[in-house]
Amino acid sequence: MADVRLSLDGQTLRVYPGIFMREALAAVGSGAWSKRNGCWEFPAGAVLDVIRALRRESANILAQEPVHALAKRAAENDRWLAGVKAEWQERVRCKMAGVPKDQWPDTLPPHPFLMYHQRMGAEIADRFNSFALLADTGTGKTLMALEIIKRKAGANRFMIITPKTLIKSAWLDDQRDWYPEIKLLPLSRNMSKHDYADISARWGVSGGVDDLCDWADAYIINPESFKRDISGLPTVQGLILDESTLVRNKSDTTTEITKYADKLAYRYIMTGKPNVNGLMNYFGQMRVVDAAVLGRSFFAFRARYFETHDRFGYVWTPKPGADEAIARRVATLSIDVRKEECLDLPERTFSIRHVELPPKVMTQYKQLEREMVVELGNTTLTAPMQLTLMGKLRQFTGGHVITDDGPVPVHTAKMAVLQEVLDEIGDRQVLIWAQYKHEIATIAAHLRGNGATVVTANSETRDIDADIAAFKSGEAQYMVAHPASLKFGVTFIKCTDAVYYSKDFDYENWYQSCDRIYRKGQENECTYVSLVVPGTIDEDIEHAVGRKGTAASAVELLIGRATGR
């Protein structure tokens, strides 16, 4: 029986002389051999994985007291978490079976206004310094995070990284309404002097932004500003990464956030769809939480769970069993909450309204699709590459195509059907989704020409926060928006109708856009209408988005099984 010594150095667990247990320790997946120190090194969070691997090899484990304490605490937390997840599973079963709410199990401490799943997240954060709160959009993740900040405030200051559109419309609104005692300071270039003066007055602090920084319990910033605007801030102890899919891919932003998180005592991520574009999306997000889950190295993670038969290594597919294996690992430091499990929301209705193009226009479309070239009046439109062709076809069905000389009108059939749908809806608010700047501008101009109040949300919108506020308050009847501009967290529960003038192939854009009106607080049935030209790329997009949803949900189901759901 080999003697193996374990020691703890900060957040690094060292295993000596681990070289004799190379295969067993390599199988843990989150460690690496340190030639300089002559040992295996792991994140501290992998302590139970390491001990289990060594016991399977019948090693005689000699551990320092800090390692014993860490392992004991980790084992206790794992048992507690298993109990909480089992109770959550039973509550979901009761809900689906129609059991009266007063008979549902509830052993968590009560709270004046938080729902069970929000209390569950806050209680988990009391025990775990890092965790993934995987809850559907519209389930109240912001309130959950504010409760976590409140409980840790005083000795700890947090950095919140979130999409720019959520700073005012979600975080600052919820903080003002539910947690006024938290001093939440936005570090956004969209904030005016008047906004900061208002914060100074509420806090009772004189001076500028630098003075407010010293008093803040938490800062909130968007990812773009994070990379350039955080130098000189007071020390931060915790991170909340809202909509963690921001770090799902390798990028400079992902690298900066990961390096920053590694230095902090507390790390929590939140999102509803962590794997929207595949299993590889999990790595960057769980790396922020704890490298013990999927390892420190993306390339080691990829080699462990994926394989490629492409000689250039561009296309990687999951190895057999990879989805279950990744789901089990992610489940060790995550909860998975679906909207239907925790909210009593009304029904949703999805429908397709067909748009018939004039015969001549449809002939032009088919010619462009087949030959990649078509004559449109005095303009010759060409699409020399497949990707270019797809874009031109999408523009075509919307009623225009973009050329070097600007947009060329093709038809008004889809605009006419849009107006028919809006007439049927009547005086209610409507959220209209479109993909192209010209579409958004044309729709807005058309509606304003009919005397309607219209706001927009896309890259051309001068003050997106003001337009969001106008639509939320009911001041504007219509909002015409690109899904990416309102991708995360924006809430429009006074609105019950959404119309898709056009879509793209991005499932996440579609999923997130649906949830802008279907969220906690929505009391009325929601209706979604997609305008589709039969026999065109519009139909291809409808089918593709549907298939993507099925694929993305599969791994979430596996995580649910691993967490006991």
Coordinates of C-alpha atoms in Angstrom, one line a residue:
M1 CA 0.0 0.0 0.0
A2 CA 1.6 3.3 -1.1
D3 CA 1.8 6.3 1.1
V4 CA 0.3 9.4 -0.5
R5 CA 0.5 12.8 1.2
L6 CA -2.0 15.6 0.7
S7 CA -1.3 19.3 1.5
L8 CA -3.2 22.5 1.0
D9 CA -1.6 25.7 -0.2
G10 CA -4.2 28.4 -0.5
Q11 CA -6.7 27.1 -3.1
T12 CA -4.3 24.4 -4.4
L13 CA -4.4 20.8 -3.3
R14 CA -1.0 19.0 -3.7
V15 CA -0.6 15.2 -3.9
Y16 CA 2.9 13.7 -3.1
P17 CA 4.4 11.7 -4.6
G18 CA 1.4 11.4 -7.0
I19 CA 3.6 10.1 -9.9
F20 CA 2.9 6.5 -8.6
M21 CA -0.9 7.2 -9.0
R22 CA -0.6 8.9 -12.4
E23 CA -3.5 7.1 -14.1
A24 CA -5.9 7.4 -11.1
L25 CA -5.2 11.1 -10.5
A26 CA -5.3 11.9 -14.2
A27 CA -8.8 10.4 -14.3
V28 CA -10.0 13.0 -11.8
G29 CA -9.7 15.4 -14.8
S30 CA -9.1 18.7 -13.0
G31 CA -5.4 18.4 -12.0
A32 CA -2.0 18.5 -13.6
W33 CA 1.4 17.2 -12.8
S34 CA 3.8 19.9 -11.6
K35 CA 7.3 19.1 -12.6
R36 CA 8.6 22.0 -10.5
N37 CA 7.0 20.8 -7.3
G38 CA 7.2 17.1 -8.0
C39 CA 3.5 16.5 -7.3
W40 CA 0.0 16.6 -8.7
E41 CA -1.9 19.9 -8.2
F42 CA -5.6 20.2 -8.1
P43 CA -8.1 23.0 -7.3
A44 CA -9.1 22.7 -3.6
G45 CA -12.6 22.0 -4.6
A46 CA -11.5 18.6 -6.0
V47 CA -10.5 17.3 -2.6
L48 CA -13.3 14.6 -2.5
D49 CA -12.6 13.5 -6.1
V50 CA -8.9 13.1 -5.3
I51 CA -9.6 11.2 -2.1
R52 CA -12.0 8.8 -3.8
A53 CA -9.5 8.2 -6.6
L54 CA -6.8 7.4 -4.2
R55 CA -9.0 5.1 -2.1
R56 CA -9.9 3.1 -5.3
E57 CA -6.1 2.5 -5.6
S58 CA -5.9 1.4 -1.9
A59 CA -3.5 4.2 -1.2
N60 CA -2.6 5.1 2.4
I61 CA -3.6 8.8 2.6
L62 CA -1.6 11.0 4.8
A63 CA -3.4 14.4 5.0
Q64 CA -2.6 17.6 6.9
E65 CA -5.3 18.9 9.2
P66 CA -6.5 21.7 6.8
V67 CA -7.1 18.9 4.2
H68 CA -9.1 16.9 6.7
A69 CA -11.2 20.0 7.6
L70 CA -11.7 20.8 3.9
A71 CA -12.8 17.3 3.0
K72 CA -15.1 17.1 6.0
R73 CA -16.8 20.4 5.2
A74 CA -17.1 19.4 1.5
A75 CA -18.7 16.1 2.4
E76 CA -21.2 17.8 4.8
N77 CA -22.1 20.3 2.1
D78 CA -22.6 17.6 -0.5
R79 CA -25.0 15.7 1.8
W80 CA -26.9 18.9 2.6
L81 CA -27.2 19.8 -1.1
A82 CA -28.5 16.4 -1.9
G83 CA -31.2 16.9 0.7
V84 CA -32.2 20.3 -0.7
K85 CA -32.3 18.9 -4.2
A86 CA -34.4 16.0 -3.1
E87 CA -36.9 18.4 -1.4
W88 CA -37.0 20.5 -4.6
Q89 CA -37.7 17.4 -6.6
E90 CA -40.6 16.5 -4.3
R91 CA -42.0 20.0 -4.6
V92 CA -41.9 19.8 -8.4
R93 CA -43.6 16.4 -8.2
C94 CA -46.3 17.9 -6.0
K95 CA -46.8 20.9 -8.4
M96 CA -47.2 18.7 -11.4
A97 CA -49.5 16.3 -9.6
G98 CA -51.8 19.2 -8.4
V99 CA -51.1 18.7 -4.7
P100 CA -52.3 21.7 -2.6
K101 CA -49.4 24.0 -1.9
D102 CA -49.8 23.8 1.9
Q103 CA -48.8 20.1 1.6
W104 CA -45.6 20.7 -0.3
P105 CA -42.4 20.1 1.8
D106 CA -40.5 23.3 2.9
T107 CA -37.7 23.0 5.4
L108 CA -35.9 26.2 4.3
P109 CA -36.0 29.4 6.4
P110 CA -38.9 31.6 5.5
H111 CA -38.5 35.0 3.7
P112 CA -40.9 37.9 3.4
F113 CA -41.1 37.9 -0.4
L114 CA -38.7 35.4 -2.0
M115 CA -40.1 32.2 -3.6
Y116 CA -38.8 28.8 -2.6
H117 CA -36.3 28.4 -5.5
Q118 CA -34.9 31.9 -4.7
R119 CA -34.6 31.0 -1.0
M120 CA -32.9 27.8 -2.1
G121 CA -30.3 29.7 -4.1
A122 CA -29.6 32.0 -1.2
E123 CA -29.2 29.2 1.2
I124 CA -26.9 27.3 -1.1
A125 CA -24.7 30.5 -1.4
D126 CA -24.5 30.5 2.4
R127 CA -22.7 27.1 2.3
F128 CA -20.9 27.2 -1.1
N129 CA -18.5 29.9 -2.0
S130 CA -18.9 29.2 -5.7
F131 CA -22.0 27.8 -7.5
A132 CA -23.9 27.9 -10.8
L133 CA -27.5 29.0 -10.4
L134 CA -29.1 27.7 -13.7
A135 CA -32.6 29.1 -13.6
D136 CA -34.8 29.9 -16.6
T137 CA -35.2 33.5 -17.7
G138 CA -38.1 35.2 -15.9
T139 CA -37.8 33.1 -12.7
G140 CA -36.3 36.0 -10.6
K141 CA -32.6 35.3 -10.6
T142 CA -31.8 39.0 -9.9
L143 CA -33.7 38.9 -6.6
M144 CA -31.9 35.7 -5.7
A145 CA -28.5 37.4 -6.4
L146 CA -29.4 40.5 -4.4
E147 CA -30.3 38.4 -1.4
I148 CA -26.9 36.7 -1.7
I149 CA -25.2 40.1 -1.8
K150 CA -27.3 41.3 1.2
R151 CA -26.3 38.3 3.3
K152 CA -22.6 38.8 2.6
A153 CA -22.5 42.6 2.6
G154 CA -20.4 44.4 5.2
A155 CA -17.3 42.3 5.1
N156 CA -17.6 41.6 1.4
R157 CA -18.1 43.7 -1.8
F158 CA -19.3 42.2 -5.0
M159 CA -18.8 42.9 -8.7
I160 CA -21.8 42.1 -10.9
I161 CA -21.1 41.6 -14.6
T162 CA -24.2 41.7 -16.7
P163 CA -25.4 42.7 -20.2
K164 CA -25.7 46.5 -20.6
T165 CA -29.5 46.4 -21.1
L166 CA -30.0 44.8 -17.7
I167 CA -28.2 47.4 -15.6
K168 CA -31.1 49.8 -15.3
S169 CA -34.1 47.8 -16.5
A170 CA -33.5 44.7 -14.2
W171 CA -30.8 45.2 -11.5
L172 CA -31.3 48.9 -10.5
D173 CA -35.1 48.6 -10.7
D174 CA -35.2 45.4 -8.5
Q175 CA -32.6 46.8 -6.1
R176 CA -34.7 50.0 -5.7
D177 CA -38.0 48.2 -5.2
W178 CA -36.9 45.2 -3.0
Y179 CA -33.4 45.9 -1.5
P180 CA -33.1 49.6 -1.0
E181 CA -30.6 49.0 1.8
I182 CA -28.0 47.6 -0.7
K183 CA -25.7 50.3 -2.1
L184 CA -25.5 49.2 -5.8
L185 CA -23.3 51.4 -7.9
P186 CA -23.5 51.1 -11.8
L187 CA -20.2 51.7 -13.6
S188 CA -21.8 52.4 -17.0
R189 CA -21.2 55.0 -19.6
N190 CA -24.9 55.2 -20.1
M191 CA -25.3 56.7 -16.6
S192 CA -25.7 60.5 -16.6
K193 CA -24.5 63.0 -14.0
H194 CA -28.1 63.3 -12.9
D195 CA -28.2 59.6 -12.3
Y196 CA -25.1 59.7 -10.1
A197 CA -26.4 62.8 -8.3
D198 CA -29.6 60.8 -7.5
I199 CA -27.6 57.9 -6.1
S200 CA -25.5 60.4 -4.0
A201 CA -28.7 61.9 -2.6
R202 CA -30.2 58.5 -1.7
W203 CA -27.0 57.3 -0.1
G204 CA -26.3 60.6 1.7
V205 CA -22.8 60.8 0.2
S206 CA -21.4 63.9 -1.3
G207 CA -18.9 63.9 -4.2
G208 CA -18.5 62.1 -7.5
V209 CA -18.3 58.6 -8.7
D210 CA -15.0 58.0 -7.0
D211 CA -16.5 58.9 -3.6
L212 CA -19.4 56.6 -4.2
C213 CA -17.1 53.7 -5.0
D214 CA -15.8 53.7 -1.4
W215 CA -19.4 53.3 -0.1
A216 CA -20.8 50.7 -2.5
D217 CA -21.7 47.2 -1.4
A218 CA -21.6 46.1 -5.0
Y219 CA -20.6 47.4 -8.5
I220 CA -22.5 46.6 -11.6
I221 CA -20.9 46.8 -15.0
N222 CA -21.3 45.4 -18.5
P223 CA -18.6 43.0 -20.0
E224 CA -17.3 45.6 -22.5
S225 CA -16.7 48.2 -19.8
F226 CA -15.3 45.5 -17.4
K227 CA -12.3 45.1 -19.6
R228 CA -11.3 48.7 -19.4
D229 CA -13.0 50.5 -16.5
I230 CA -12.3 48.6 -13.2
S231 CA -8.7 49.7 -12.4
G232 CA -8.4 51.7 -9.2
L233 CA -11.6 50.3 -7.6
P234 CA -11.6 49.3 -4.0
T235 CA -11.0 45.6 -3.3
V236 CA -13.8 43.2 -4.3
Q237 CA -14.4 39.8 -2.7
G238 CA -17.1 38.3 -4.8
L239 CA -18.4 38.0 -8.4
I240 CA -21.9 37.5 -9.8
L241 CA -21.8 36.8 -13.5
D242 CA -25.3 37.4 -14.8
E243 CA -26.1 35.6 -18.0
S244 CA -22.9 33.6 -17.9
T245 CA -23.2 32.5 -21.5
L246 CA -21.2 35.7 -22.0
V247 CA -18.2 33.4 -21.3
R248 CA -19.3 30.3 -23.1
N249 CA -16.7 30.7 -25.8
K250 CA -13.0 31.4 -25.8
S251 CA -12.4 35.2 -26.1
D252 CA -10.5 38.0 -24.5
T253 CA -13.5 38.8 -22.3
T254 CA -13.7 35.2 -21.1
T255 CA -10.0 35.2 -20.3
E256 CA -10.3 38.5 -18.4
I257 CA -13.3 37.5 -16.3
T258 CA -11.8 34.1 -15.5
K259 CA -8.5 35.6 -14.3
Y260 CA -10.5 38.1 -12.2
A261 CA -12.7 35.4 -10.7
D262 CA -9.8 33.2 -9.7
K263 CA -8.7 35.9 -7.2
L264 CA -12.1 36.1 -5.5
A265 CA -13.5 34.3 -2.5
Y266 CA -17.0 34.1 -3.9
R267 CA -18.1 33.3 -7.5
Y268 CA -21.7 32.7 -8.6
I269 CA -23.0 32.5 -12.2
M270 CA -26.5 32.7 -13.4
T271 CA -28.2 31.7 -16.7
G272 CA -31.1 29.9 -18.0
K273 CA -29.6 28.1 -21.0
P274 CA -25.9 27.3 -20.3
N275 CA -25.5 25.0 -23.3
V276 CA -27.4 26.8 -26.0
N277 CA -24.8 26.1 -28.6
G278 CA -23.5 22.7 -27.4
L279 CA -21.7 20.9 -24.6
M280 CA -18.5 22.9 -25.0
N281 CA -20.4 26.0 -23.7
Y282 CA -20.2 24.5 -20.2
F283 CA -16.4 24.8 -19.9
G284 CA -15.9 28.6 -19.7
Q285 CA -18.9 29.0 -17.4
M286 CA -18.0 26.3 -14.9
R287 CA -14.3 27.4 -15.1
V288 CA -15.5 30.7 -13.5
V289 CA -17.3 28.7 -10.8
D290 CA -14.6 26.2 -9.9
A291 CA -11.9 24.6 -12.0
A292 CA -12.6 21.4 -10.0
V293 CA -15.7 20.8 -12.1
L294 CA -14.4 20.5 -15.6
G295 CA -10.7 21.4 -15.2
R296 CA -8.5 24.4 -15.8
S297 CA -7.5 23.7 -19.4
F298 CA -10.1 24.0 -22.2
F299 CA -7.9 21.8 -24.4
A300 CA -7.7 19.1 -21.8
F301 CA -11.5 19.3 -21.4
R302 CA -12.0 19.0 -25.1
A303 CA -9.7 16.0 -25.4
R304 CA -11.4 14.3 -22.5
Y305 CA -15.0 14.6 -23.7
F306 CA -14.8 15.2 -27.5
E307 CA -13.2 13.8 -30.6
T308 CA -12.6 15.0 -34.1
H309 CA -12.4 13.2 -37.4
D310 CA -11.6 16.4 -39.2
R311 CA -8.0 16.5 -40.3
F312 CA -7.8 20.2 -39.5
G313 CA -9.5 19.9 -36.1
Y314 CA -12.3 22.3 -36.8
V315 CA -15.2 20.0 -36.0
W316 CA -15.5 18.3 -32.7
T317 CA -18.3 15.9 -31.6
P318 CA -19.0 14.5 -28.1
K319 CA -17.5 11.1 -27.3
P320 CA -20.0 8.4 -26.4
G321 CA -21.3 9.1 -22.9
A322 CA -19.9 12.6 -22.8
D323 CA -23.2 14.3 -22.3
E324 CA -24.0 12.2 -19.2
A325 CA -20.4 12.6 -17.8
I326 CA -20.5 16.4 -18.2
A327 CA -24.0 16.6 -16.8
R328 CA -22.8 14.7 -13.6
R329 CA -19.9 17.0 -13.2
V330 CA -21.9 20.2 -13.7
A331 CA -24.6 18.9 -11.3
T332 CA -22.0 18.8 -8.4
L333 CA -22.0 22.7 -8.2
S334 CA -25.3 23.7 -9.8
I335 CA -29.1 23.8 -9.4
D336 CA -31.4 23.6 -12.4
V337 CA -34.7 25.4 -12.2
R338 CA -37.2 25.4 -15.0
K339 CA -39.9 28.0 -15.3
E340 CA -42.8 25.5 -15.3
E341 CA -41.5 24.0 -12.1
C342 CA -41.6 27.1 -10.0
L343 CA -44.0 29.6 -11.5
D344 CA -47.8 29.5 -12.0
L345 CA -47.7 31.1 -15.4
P346 CA -50.6 31.3 -17.9
E347 CA -50.7 29.4 -21.2
R348 CA -48.7 30.4 -24.3
T349 CA -50.0 30.2 -27.9
F350 CA -47.6 29.9 -30.9
S351 CA -48.9 30.3 -34.4
I352 CA -47.6 30.9 -37.9
R353 CA -49.2 33.4 -40.2
H354 CA -48.3 32.7 -43.8
V355 CA -47.3 35.5 -46.2
E356 CA -48.0 34.9 -49.8
L357 CA -45.6 36.7 -52.2
P358 CA -46.8 37.9 -55.5
P359 CA -46.0 35.3 -58.3
K360 CA -43.4 37.5 -60.0
V361 CA -41.6 38.2 -56.7
M362 CA -41.7 34.5 -55.8
T363 CA -40.2 33.7 -59.2
Q364 CA -37.4 36.2 -58.5
Y365 CA -36.8 34.6 -55.1
K366 CA -36.5 31.1 -56.6
Q367 CA -34.1 32.4 -59.2
L368 CA -31.9 34.0 -56.6
E369 CA -32.0 30.8 -54.5
R370 CA -31.1 28.7 -57.5
E371 CA -28.7 30.8 -59.5
M372 CA -27.4 33.2 -56.9
V373 CA -28.2 36.1 -59.1
V374 CA -31.4 38.0 -60.0
E375 CA -32.5 41.2 -61.8
L376 CA -34.5 43.6 -59.5
G377 CA -35.5 46.5 -61.7
N378 CA -32.3 48.4 -62.5
T379 CA -30.3 46.4 -60.0
T380 CA -28.5 43.1 -60.5
L381 CA -28.3 41.3 -57.2
T382 CA -25.6 38.6 -56.8
A383 CA -24.8 36.3 -53.9
P384 CA -21.5 34.6 -54.8
M385 CA -21.2 32.6 -51.5
Q386 CA -23.6 30.4 -49.6
L387 CA -23.6 32.5 -46.5
T388 CA -24.1 35.6 -48.5
L389 CA -27.0 33.9 -50.3
M390 CA -28.7 33.0 -47.0
G391 CA -28.5 36.6 -45.8
K392 CA -30.0 37.9 -49.1
L393 CA -32.8 35.4 -49.0
R394 CA -33.7 36.4 -45.5
Q395 CA -33.7 40.0 -46.5
F396 CA -35.8 39.2 -49.6
T397 CA -38.6 37.6 -47.6
G398 CA -38.7 40.7 -45.4
G399 CA -39.4 42.9 -48.4
H400 CA -36.0 44.4 -49.2
V401 CA -32.4 43.5 -50.1
I402 CA -29.3 45.4 -49.1
T403 CA -26.9 46.4 -51.9
D404 CA -23.8 48.6 -52.0
D405 CA -26.2 51.4 -53.0
G406 CA -28.5 50.8 -50.1
P407 CA -31.7 48.9 -49.5
V408 CA -33.8 47.9 -52.6
P409 CA -37.5 47.4 -52.0
V410 CA -38.8 44.1 -53.3
H411 CA -42.4 43.7 -51.9
T412 CA -44.7 44.9 -49.2
A413 CA -46.5 41.6 -48.6
K414 CA -45.0 40.9 -45.2
M415 CA -45.7 44.4 -44.0
A416 CA -49.3 44.1 -45.1
V417 CA -49.7 40.9 -43.1
L418 CA -48.0 42.4 -40.1
Q419 CA -50.6 45.2 -40.2
E420 CA -53.4 42.6 -40.4
V421 CA -52.1 40.9 -37.3
L422 CA -51.7 44.2 -35.4
D423 CA -55.3 45.2 -36.4
E424 CA -56.5 41.8 -35.0
I425 CA -54.7 42.4 -31.7
G426 CA -56.2 45.9 -31.4
D427 CA -55.2 48.3 -28.7
R428 CA -52.9 46.0 -26.7
Q429 CA -49.1 46.5 -26.6
V430 CA -47.1 44.4 -29.1
L431 CA -43.5 43.5 -29.1
I432 CA -42.3 43.2 -32.8
W433 CA -39.1 41.3 -33.5
A434 CA -37.1 42.0 -36.7
Q435 CA -33.6 41.1 -37.8
Y436 CA -32.4 44.0 -40.0
K437 CA -31.9 47.7 -39.3
H438 CA -33.9 48.6 -42.4
E439 CA -36.7 46.4 -41.4
I440 CA -36.9 48.0 -37.9
A441 CA -36.8 51.5 -39.4
T442 CA -39.4 50.7 -42.0
I443 CA -41.8 49.0 -39.5
A444 CA -41.4 51.9 -37.1
A445 CA -42.0 54.5 -39.8
H446 CA -45.1 52.6 -41.0
L447 CA -46.6 52.4 -37.6
R448 CA -45.9 56.0 -36.8
G449 CA -47.5 57.0 -40.1
N450 CA -50.6 55.4 -38.7
G451 CA -50.5 57.5 -35.6
A452 CA -49.1 54.8 -33.2
T453 CA -46.6 55.4 -30.5
V454 CA -43.5 53.4 -31.3
V455 CA -40.1 52.8 -29.7
T456 CA -37.2 50.7 -30.9
A457 CA -34.3 48.6 -29.5
N458 CA -31.4 48.0 -31.8
S459 CA -27.9 49.4 -32.5
E460 CA -29.5 52.5 -34.0
T461 CA -31.6 53.4 -31.0
R462 CA -30.3 56.6 -29.4
D463 CA -31.3 55.9 -25.8
I464 CA -32.3 52.2 -25.4
D465 CA -32.9 52.6 -21.7
A466 CA -35.4 55.4 -22.3
D467 CA -37.2 53.3 -24.9
I468 CA -37.4 50.3 -22.7
A469 CA -38.8 52.4 -19.9
A470 CA -41.4 53.9 -22.3
F471 CA -42.6 50.4 -23.3
K472 CA -42.6 49.0 -19.8
S473 CA -44.7 51.9 -18.5
G474 CA -47.2 51.5 -21.4
E475 CA -46.4 54.9 -22.8
A476 CA -45.6 53.3 -26.1
Q477 CA -47.9 50.8 -27.8
Y478 CA -45.3 49.1 -30.0
M479 CA -41.7 48.2 -29.6
V480 CA -39.8 47.1 -32.7
A481 CA -36.5 45.4 -31.6
H482 CA -33.7 43.1 -32.6
P483 CA -33.5 40.1 -30.2
A484 CA -29.8 40.6 -29.5
S485 CA -30.6 44.2 -28.2
L486 CA -33.0 42.8 -25.5
K487 CA -31.4 39.4 -25.1
F488 CA -31.2 39.1 -21.4
G489 CA -33.5 39.9 -18.4
V490 CA -35.6 42.7 -19.8
T491 CA -39.2 42.3 -18.5
F492 CA -42.4 43.4 -20.3
I493 CA -45.2 41.7 -18.4
K494 CA -47.7 44.4 -19.3
C495 CA -47.4 43.1 -22.9
T496 CA -48.9 39.8 -23.9
D497 CA -48.4 39.7 -27.7
A498 CA -45.2 39.2 -29.7
V499 CA -44.9 39.2 -33.5
Y500 CA -41.8 37.9 -35.4
Y501 CA -41.5 39.8 -38.6
S502 CA -38.2 37.9 -39.2
K503 CA -35.9 35.5 -37.4
D504 CA -32.4 34.1 -37.6
F505 CA -31.0 30.7 -37.0
D506 CA -29.8 31.5 -33.5
Y507 CA -31.9 29.5 -31.0
E508 CA -30.8 31.5 -28.1
N509 CA -32.0 34.7 -29.6
W510 CA -35.5 33.1 -30.2
Y511 CA -35.6 31.6 -26.7
Q512 CA -34.6 34.8 -25.0
S513 CA -37.0 36.9 -27.0
C514 CA -39.9 34.7 -26.1
D515 CA -39.3 35.2 -22.4
R516 CA -39.3 39.0 -22.6
I517 CA -43.1 38.9 -22.0
Y518 CA -43.4 35.5 -20.4
R519 CA -41.9 35.9 -16.9
K520 CA -42.6 36.0 -13.2
G521 CA -45.5 38.4 -12.7
Q522 CA -47.2 37.7 -16.1
E523 CA -50.9 36.9 -15.4
N524 CA -52.3 36.7 -18.9
E525 CA -52.0 34.3 -21.7
C526 CA -49.2 35.2 -24.1
T527 CA -49.5 34.9 -27.9
Y528 CA -46.6 34.6 -30.4
V529 CA -47.1 35.0 -34.1
S530 CA -44.4 34.3 -36.7
L531 CA -44.7 35.7 -40.2
V532 CA -43.5 33.0 -42.6
V533 CA -43.3 33.0 -46.4
P534 CA -44.0 29.3 -47.4
G535 CA -41.4 27.6 -49.5
T536 CA -38.6 30.0 -48.5
I537 CA -35.8 30.3 -46.0
D538 CA -38.4 31.5 -43.4
E539 CA -39.6 27.9 -43.2
D540 CA -36.0 26.6 -42.9
I541 CA -35.4 28.9 -40.0
E542 CA -38.6 27.8 -38.2
H543 CA -37.5 24.1 -38.5
A544 CA -33.9 24.8 -37.4
V545 CA -34.9 26.8 -34.3
G546 CA -37.2 24.0 -33.3
R547 CA -34.5 21.3 -33.7
K548 CA -32.0 23.4 -31.7
G549 CA -34.4 23.7 -28.8
T550 CA -34.8 19.9 -28.7
A551 CA -31.0 19.4 -28.7
A552 CA -30.3 22.0 -26.0
S553 CA -33.0 20.6 -23.8
A554 CA -31.6 17.1 -23.8
V555 CA -28.5 17.9 -21.8
E556 CA -30.5 20.0 -19.4
L557 CA -32.7 17.0 -18.8
L558 CA -29.5 15.0 -18.0
I559 CA -28.4 17.6 -15.5
G560 CA -31.8 17.5 -14.0
R561 CA -31.5 13.7 -13.6
A562 CA -28.1 14.1 -12.0
T563 CA -29.4 16.7 -9.5
G564 CA -32.3 14.4 -8.6
R565 CA -35.1 16.0 -10.7

